[in-house]
Amino acid sequence: MKHILFIVTSTDKTGTGNHTAGYEFSEVADPYFEFVNKGFTVDFASILGGKPPFVGYDPSQKTSKEFKKSNGFKRLNFSHKLSNIDIKAYDAIFFPGGLGLMTDMVDNALVKETIKEVYESNKVVGA
């Protein structure tokens, strides 16, 4: 079975602090079900670990509503701290969008090293 690590933001504000941030809910929910329905195992990590903030939840979107009730969402709310992850255990990494990503990941040395390691191992890096 293939394993994918979703890496989401840990911040709830943009760098200036003027805008609410977090991962974009549908950008986790939609690909999560695509991967799981094709037999992939999905795990979640964030810079700080724990419950990452999200924005853009729309209960009228069927996939988002289903994800919020899913085991995946429950596990996401206890995301692994990225520094504790053995990246070699994964076949791919995926970065769901959202403004938070541009705040806590763009200059993060661990994120850059993780991307480099996955890419140089001829594995998939997606966003």
CSV table of N, CA and C in Angstrom, one decimal:
chain,number,residue,atom,x,y,z
A,1,MET,N,0.8,-1.2,0.0
A,1,MET,CA,0.0,0.0,0.0
A,1,MET,C,0.9,1.2,0.0
A,2,LYS,N,0.5,2.2,-0.8
A,2,LYS,CA,1.3,3.5,-0.9
A,2,LYS,C,0.9,4.4,0.3
A,3,HIS,N,1.9,5.1,0.8
A,3,HIS,CA,1.7,6.0,1.9
A,3,HIS,C,2.0,7.5,1.5
A,4,ILE,N,1.0,8.4,1.7
A,4,ILE,CA,1.2,9.8,1.4
A,4,ILE,C,1.1,10.6,2.7
A,5,LEU,N,2.0,11.5,2.8
A,5,LEU,CA,2.0,12.5,3.9
A,5,LEU,C,1.5,13.8,3.5
A,6,PHE,N,0.4,14.3,4.0
A,6,PHE,CA,-0.1,15.6,3.8
A,6,PHE,C,0.6,16.5,4.8
A,7,ILE,N,1.2,17.6,4.4
A,7,ILE,CA,1.9,18.5,5.3
A,7,ILE,C,1.1,19.8,5.2
A,8,VAL,N,0.5,20.2,6.4
A,8,VAL,CA,-0.3,21.4,6.5
A,8,VAL,C,0.3,22.4,7.4
A,9,THR,N,-0.2,23.6,7.3
A,9,THR,CA,0.3,24.7,8.0
A,9,THR,C,0.0,24.6,9.5
A,10,SER,N,0.7,25.2,10.4
A,10,SER,CA,0.4,25.3,11.8
A,10,SER,C,0.0,26.7,12.2
A,11,THR,N,0.0,27.6,11.3
A,11,THR,CA,-0.3,29.0,11.7
A,11,THR,C,-1.7,29.4,11.3
A,12,ASP,N,-2.3,30.3,12.1
A,12,ASP,CA,-3.7,30.8,11.9
A,12,ASP,C,-3.7,32.3,11.4
A,13,LYS,N,-2.5,32.9,11.2
A,13,LYS,CA,-2.4,34.3,10.8
A,13,LYS,C,-1.4,34.3,9.7
A,14,THR,N,-1.6,35.3,8.8
A,14,THR,CA,-0.5,35.5,7.8
A,14,THR,C,0.7,36.2,8.4
A,15,GLY,N,1.8,36.3,7.7
A,15,GLY,CA,3.0,36.9,8.2
A,15,GLY,C,2.8,38.3,8.8
A,16,THR,N,1.9,39.1,8.2
A,16,THR,CA,1.6,40.4,8.7
A,16,THR,C,0.6,40.4,9.9
A,17,GLY,N,-0.1,39.3,10.0
A,17,GLY,CA,-1.1,39.1,11.1
A,17,GLY,C,-2.4,39.8,10.7
A,18,ASN,N,-2.5,40.3,9.5
A,18,ASN,CA,-3.7,41.0,9.1
A,18,ASN,C,-4.8,40.1,8.6
A,19,HIS,N,-4.5,38.8,8.3
A,19,HIS,CA,-5.5,37.9,7.7
A,19,HIS,C,-5.5,36.6,8.4
A,20,THR,N,-6.7,36.0,8.5
A,20,THR,CA,-6.8,34.7,9.1
A,20,THR,C,-6.2,33.7,8.1
A,21,ALA,N,-5.5,32.7,8.6
A,21,ALA,CA,-4.8,31.8,7.7
A,21,ALA,C,-5.1,30.4,8.3
A,22,GLY,N,-4.6,29.4,7.6
A,22,GLY,CA,-4.7,28.0,8.0
A,22,GLY,C,-4.7,27.2,6.7
A,23,TYR,N,-4.9,25.9,6.7
A,23,TYR,CA,-5.0,25.2,5.5
A,23,TYR,C,-6.4,25.4,4.9
A,24,GLU,N,-6.5,25.4,3.6
A,24,GLU,CA,-7.8,25.5,2.9
A,24,GLU,C,-8.5,24.2,3.0
A,25,PHE,N,-9.7,24.2,3.7
A,25,PHE,CA,-10.4,22.9,4.0
A,25,PHE,C,-10.6,22.0,2.8
A,26,SER,N,-11.1,22.5,1.7
A,26,SER,CA,-11.4,21.7,0.5
A,26,SER,C,-10.1,21.2,-0.1
A,27,GLU,N,-9.0,21.9,0.1
A,27,GLU,CA,-7.7,21.4,-0.5
A,27,GLU,C,-7.1,20.2,0.3
A,28,VAL,N,-7.7,19.9,1.4
A,28,VAL,CA,-7.3,18.7,2.2
A,28,VAL,C,-8.4,17.7,1.9
A,29,ALA,N,-9.7,18.1,2.0
A,29,ALA,CA,-10.8,17.1,1.9
A,29,ALA,C,-10.9,16.4,0.5
A,30,ASP,N,-10.8,17.2,-0.5
A,30,ASP,CA,-11.0,16.6,-1.9
A,30,ASP,C,-9.9,15.6,-2.2
A,31,PRO,N,-8.6,16.0,-2.1
A,31,PRO,CA,-7.5,15.0,-2.4
A,31,PRO,C,-7.5,13.9,-1.4
A,32,TYR,N,-7.8,14.1,-0.2
A,32,TYR,CA,-7.8,13.0,0.8
A,32,TYR,C,-8.7,11.9,0.3
A,33,PHE,N,-9.9,12.2,-0.1
A,33,PHE,CA,-10.8,11.1,-0.6
A,33,PHE,C,-10.4,10.5,-1.9
A,34,GLU,N,-9.8,11.3,-2.8
A,34,GLU,CA,-9.2,10.8,-4.0
A,34,GLU,C,-8.2,9.7,-3.7
A,35,PHE,N,-7.3,10.1,-2.8
A,35,PHE,CA,-6.2,9.1,-2.5
A,35,PHE,C,-6.7,7.9,-1.8
A,36,VAL,N,-7.5,8.1,-0.8
A,36,VAL,CA,-8.0,7.0,0.1
A,36,VAL,C,-8.9,6.1,-0.8
A,37,ASN,N,-9.7,6.6,-1.7
A,37,ASN,CA,-10.6,5.8,-2.5
A,37,ASN,C,-9.8,5.0,-3.5
A,38,LYS,N,-8.6,5.3,-3.8
A,38,LYS,CA,-7.7,4.6,-4.7
A,38,LYS,C,-6.7,3.7,-3.9
A,39,GLY,N,-7.0,3.5,-2.6
A,39,GLY,CA,-6.2,2.6,-1.8
A,39,GLY,C,-5.0,3.1,-1.1
A,40,PHE,N,-4.8,4.4,-1.2
A,40,PHE,CA,-3.6,5.0,-0.5
A,40,PHE,C,-3.9,5.2,1.0
A,41,THR,N,-2.8,5.2,1.8
A,41,THR,CA,-2.9,5.5,3.2
A,41,THR,C,-2.4,7.0,3.3
A,42,VAL,N,-3.2,7.8,4.0
A,42,VAL,CA,-2.8,9.2,4.2
A,42,VAL,C,-2.6,9.5,5.7
A,43,ASP,N,-1.4,10.1,5.9
A,43,ASP,CA,-1.1,10.6,7.3
A,43,ASP,C,-0.9,12.1,7.2
A,44,PHE,N,-0.9,12.8,8.3
A,44,PHE,CA,-0.9,14.2,8.4
A,44,PHE,C,0.2,14.7,9.3
A,45,ALA,N,0.9,15.7,8.9
A,45,ALA,CA,2.0,16.4,9.7
A,45,ALA,C,1.8,17.9,9.5
A,46,SER,N,2.3,18.6,10.5
A,46,SER,CA,2.4,20.0,10.4
A,46,SER,C,3.7,20.5,11.1
A,47,ILE,N,4.1,21.7,11.0
A,47,ILE,CA,5.3,22.2,11.6
A,47,ILE,C,5.3,21.9,13.1
A,48,LEU,N,4.2,22.3,13.8
A,48,LEU,CA,4.2,22.2,15.3
A,48,LEU,C,3.5,20.9,15.8
A,49,GLY,N,2.9,20.2,14.9
A,49,GLY,CA,2.1,19.0,15.3
A,49,GLY,C,0.8,19.5,16.0
A,50,GLY,N,-0.1,18.6,16.3
A,50,GLY,CA,-1.3,18.9,16.9
A,50,GLY,C,-2.4,19.3,16.0
A,51,LYS,N,-3.3,20.2,16.4
A,51,LYS,CA,-4.5,20.6,15.7
A,51,LYS,C,-4.2,21.8,14.8
A,52,PRO,N,-4.1,21.6,13.5
A,52,PRO,CA,-3.8,22.7,12.6
A,52,PRO,C,-5.0,23.5,12.3
A,53,PRO,N,-4.9,24.9,12.2
A,53,PRO,CA,-6.1,25.7,11.8
A,53,PRO,C,-6.5,25.5,10.4
A,54,PHE,N,-7.8,25.7,10.1
A,54,PHE,CA,-8.2,25.7,8.7
A,54,PHE,C,-9.1,26.9,8.5
A,55,VAL,N,-9.3,27.2,7.2
A,55,VAL,CA,-10.2,28.2,6.7
A,55,VAL,C,-11.0,27.6,5.5
A,56,GLY,N,-12.1,28.2,5.2
A,56,GLY,CA,-12.9,27.9,4.0
A,56,GLY,C,-13.8,26.7,4.2
A,57,TYR,N,-14.1,26.3,5.4
A,57,TYR,CA,-15.0,25.1,5.5
A,57,TYR,C,-16.4,25.6,5.0
A,58,ASP,N,-17.0,24.8,4.1
A,58,ASP,CA,-18.3,25.1,3.5
A,58,ASP,C,-19.1,23.8,3.7
A,59,PRO,N,-20.1,23.8,4.6
A,59,PRO,CA,-20.9,22.6,4.8
A,59,PRO,C,-21.8,22.2,3.6
A,60,SER,N,-21.9,23.1,2.7
A,60,SER,CA,-22.7,22.8,1.5
A,60,SER,C,-21.9,22.0,0.5
A,61,GLN,N,-20.6,21.9,0.7
A,61,GLN,CA,-19.8,21.1,-0.2
A,61,GLN,C,-19.8,19.7,0.4
A,62,LYS,N,-20.3,18.7,-0.4
A,62,LYS,CA,-20.5,17.4,0.1
A,62,LYS,C,-19.2,16.8,0.6
A,63,THR,N,-18.1,16.9,-0.1
A,63,THR,CA,-16.8,16.3,0.2
A,63,THR,C,-16.3,16.9,1.5
A,64,SER,N,-16.4,18.2,1.7
A,64,SER,CA,-16.0,18.9,2.9
A,64,SER,C,-16.8,18.4,4.1
A,65,LYS,N,-18.1,18.3,3.9
A,65,LYS,CA,-18.9,17.9,5.0
A,65,LYS,C,-18.6,16.4,5.4
A,66,GLU,N,-18.4,15.6,4.4
A,66,GLU,CA,-18.0,14.2,4.7
A,66,GLU,C,-16.6,14.1,5.4
A,67,PHE,N,-15.7,14.9,4.9
A,67,PHE,CA,-14.4,14.9,5.5
A,67,PHE,C,-14.4,15.3,7.0
A,68,LYS,N,-15.2,16.3,7.3
A,68,LYS,CA,-15.3,16.8,8.7
A,68,LYS,C,-15.8,15.7,9.6
A,69,LYS,N,-16.5,14.8,9.1
A,69,LYS,CA,-17.0,13.7,10.0
A,69,LYS,C,-16.2,12.4,9.9
A,70,SER,N,-15.1,12.5,9.1
A,70,SER,CA,-14.3,11.3,8.8
A,70,SER,C,-13.2,11.0,9.9
A,71,ASN,N,-12.7,9.8,9.9
A,71,ASN,CA,-11.6,9.4,10.7
A,71,ASN,C,-10.3,10.2,10.2
A,72,GLY,N,-10.2,10.5,9.0
A,72,GLY,CA,-9.1,11.4,8.5
A,72,GLY,C,-9.1,12.7,9.2
A,73,PHE,N,-10.2,13.4,9.3
A,73,PHE,CA,-10.2,14.7,10.0
A,73,PHE,C,-9.9,14.5,11.4
A,74,LYS,N,-10.3,13.5,12.1
A,74,LYS,CA,-10.0,13.3,13.5
A,74,LYS,C,-8.4,13.1,13.6
A,75,ARG,N,-7.8,12.3,12.7
A,75,ARG,CA,-6.4,12.1,12.7
A,75,ARG,C,-5.6,13.4,12.4
A,76,LEU,N,-6.2,14.2,11.4
A,76,LEU,CA,-5.6,15.5,11.1
A,76,LEU,C,-5.5,16.4,12.3
A,77,ASN,N,-6.5,16.4,13.1
A,77,ASN,CA,-6.5,17.2,14.3
A,77,ASN,C,-5.5,16.8,15.4
A,78,PHE,N,-4.8,15.7,15.1
A,78,PHE,CA,-3.7,15.3,16.0
A,78,PHE,C,-2.5,15.0,15.1
A,79,SER,N,-2.2,16.0,14.2
A,79,SER,CA,-1.2,15.8,13.2
A,79,SER,C,0.2,15.6,13.9
A,80,HIS,N,1.0,14.9,13.2
A,80,HIS,CA,2.4,14.6,13.7
A,80,HIS,C,3.2,15.9,13.5
A,81,LYS,N,4.1,16.1,14.4
A,81,LYS,CA,5.1,17.1,14.2
A,81,LYS,C,6.1,16.7,13.1
A,82,LEU,N,6.3,17.6,12.2
A,82,LEU,CA,7.1,17.2,11.0
A,82,LEU,C,8.5,16.7,11.4
A,83,SER,N,9.1,17.3,12.4
A,83,SER,CA,10.4,16.9,12.8
A,83,SER,C,10.5,15.5,13.4
A,84,ASN,N,9.3,14.9,13.7
A,84,ASN,CA,9.3,13.6,14.3
A,84,ASN,C,9.0,12.5,13.2
A,85,ILE,N,8.8,13.0,12.0
A,85,ILE,CA,8.4,12.1,10.9
A,85,ILE,C,9.6,11.4,10.2
A,86,ASP,N,9.5,10.1,10.0
A,86,ASP,CA,10.5,9.4,9.2
A,86,ASP,C,10.1,9.5,7.7
A,87,ILE,N,10.6,10.4,7.0
A,87,ILE,CA,10.1,10.7,5.6
A,87,ILE,C,10.3,9.5,4.7
A,88,LYS,N,11.3,8.7,5.0
A,88,LYS,CA,11.6,7.5,4.2
A,88,LYS,C,10.4,6.5,4.1
A,89,ALA,N,9.5,6.6,5.1
A,89,ALA,CA,8.3,5.7,5.2
A,89,ALA,C,7.2,6.1,4.2
A,90,TYR,N,7.4,7.2,3.5
A,90,TYR,CA,6.3,7.7,2.6
A,90,TYR,C,6.7,7.6,1.1
A,91,ASP,N,5.7,7.4,0.3
A,91,ASP,CA,6.0,7.3,-1.1
A,91,ASP,C,5.8,8.7,-1.8
A,92,ALA,N,5.1,9.6,-1.1
A,92,ALA,CA,4.8,10.9,-1.6
A,92,ALA,C,4.5,11.9,-0.5
A,93,ILE,N,4.7,13.2,-0.7
A,93,ILE,CA,4.3,14.2,0.2
A,93,ILE,C,3.4,15.1,-0.6
A,94,PHE,N,2.4,15.7,0.1
A,94,PHE,CA,1.5,16.6,-0.6
A,94,PHE,C,1.2,17.8,0.3
A,95,PHE,N,1.3,19.0,-0.3
A,95,PHE,CA,1.1,20.3,0.5
A,95,PHE,C,-0.2,20.9,0.1
A,96,PRO,N,-1.3,20.7,0.9
A,96,PRO,CA,-2.6,21.4,0.6
A,96,PRO,C,-2.4,22.9,0.7
A,97,GLY,N,-3.1,23.7,-0.1
A,97,GLY,CA,-2.9,25.1,-0.1
A,97,GLY,C,-3.6,25.8,1.1
A,98,GLY,N,-3.4,27.1,1.1
A,98,GLY,CA,-3.9,28.0,2.2
A,98,GLY,C,-2.9,29.1,2.5
A,99,LEU,N,-3.4,30.2,3.0
A,99,LEU,CA,-2.4,31.3,3.3
A,99,LEU,C,-1.4,31.0,4.3
A,100,GLY,N,-1.7,30.1,5.3
A,100,GLY,CA,-0.8,29.7,6.3
A,100,GLY,C,0.5,29.1,5.8
A,101,LEU,N,0.4,28.3,4.7
A,101,LEU,CA,1.5,27.7,4.1
A,101,LEU,C,2.6,28.7,3.7
A,102,MET,N,2.1,29.8,3.2
A,102,MET,CA,3.1,30.9,2.8
A,102,MET,C,3.7,31.6,4.0
A,103,THR,N,3.2,31.4,5.2
A,103,THR,CA,3.7,32.0,6.3
A,103,THR,C,4.7,31.1,7.1
A,104,ASP,N,4.4,29.9,7.4
A,104,ASP,CA,5.2,29.1,8.2
A,104,ASP,C,6.1,28.1,7.5
A,105,MET,N,5.9,27.9,6.2
A,105,MET,CA,6.6,26.9,5.4
A,105,MET,C,7.6,27.5,4.4
A,106,VAL,N,7.3,28.6,3.9
A,106,VAL,CA,8.1,29.1,2.7
A,106,VAL,C,9.6,29.2,3.0
A,107,ASP,N,10.0,29.6,4.2
A,107,ASP,CA,11.4,29.7,4.6
A,107,ASP,C,11.8,28.7,5.7
A,108,ASN,N,11.0,27.7,5.9
A,108,ASN,CA,11.3,26.7,6.9
A,108,ASN,C,12.4,25.7,6.4
A,109,ALA,N,13.5,25.6,7.1
A,109,ALA,CA,14.6,24.7,6.6
A,109,ALA,C,14.2,23.2,6.6
A,110,LEU,N,13.4,22.8,7.6
A,110,LEU,CA,13.0,21.4,7.6
A,110,LEU,C,12.1,21.1,6.5
A,111,VAL,N,11.2,22.0,6.1
A,111,VAL,CA,10.3,21.8,5.0
A,111,VAL,C,11.1,21.6,3.7
A,112,LYS,N,12.1,22.6,3.5
A,112,LYS,CA,12.9,22.5,2.4
A,112,LYS,C,13.7,21.2,2.3
A,113,GLU,N,14.3,20.8,3.4
A,113,GLU,CA,15.0,19.5,3.5
A,113,GLU,C,14.1,18.3,3.2
A,114,THR,N,12.9,18.3,3.7
A,114,THR,CA,12.0,17.3,3.4
A,114,THR,C,11.6,17.2,1.9
A,115,ILE,N,11.4,18.3,1.3
A,115,ILE,CA,11.1,18.3,-0.1
A,115,ILE,C,12.3,17.8,-0.9
A,116,LYS,N,13.5,18.2,-0.5
A,116,LYS,CA,14.7,17.8,-1.2
A,116,LYS,C,14.9,16.3,-1.1
A,117,GLU,N,14.7,15.8,0.1
A,117,GLU,CA,14.9,14.3,0.4
A,117,GLU,C,13.9,13.5,-0.4
A,118,VAL,N,12.7,13.9,-0.5
A,118,VAL,CA,11.7,13.1,-1.2
A,118,VAL,C,11.9,13.2,-2.7
A,119,TYR,N,12.2,14.4,-3.2
A,119,TYR,CA,12.5,14.6,-4.6
A,119,TYR,C,13.7,13.8,-5.1
A,120,GLU,N,14.8,13.9,-4.3
A,120,GLU,CA,16.0,13.2,-4.6
A,120,GLU,C,15.9,11.6,-4.5
A,121,SER,N,14.9,11.2,-3.8
A,121,SER,CA,14.6,9.7,-3.7
A,121,SER,C,13.7,9.3,-4.8
A,122,ASN,N,13.5,10.2,-5.8
A,122,ASN,CA,12.6,9.9,-7.0
A,122,ASN,C,11.1,9.5,-6.5
A,123,LYS,N,10.7,10.2,-5.5
A,123,LYS,CA,9.4,10.1,-5.0
A,123,LYS,C,8.6,11.3,-5.4
A,124,VAL,N,7.3,11.3,-5.1
A,124,VAL,CA,6.4,12.4,-5.6
A,124,VAL,C,6.3,13.5,-4.5
A,125,VAL,N,6.4,14.8,-5.0
A,125,VAL,CA,6.2,16.0,-4.2
A,125,VAL,C,5.0,16.7,-4.9
A,126,GLY,N,3.9,16.9,-4.2
A,126,GLY,CA,2.7,17.5,-4.9
A,126,GLY,C,2.2,18.6,-4.0
A,127,ALA,N,1.5,19.5,-4.7
A,127,ALA,CA,0.9,20.6,-4.0
A,127,ALA,C,-0.4,21.0,-4.7
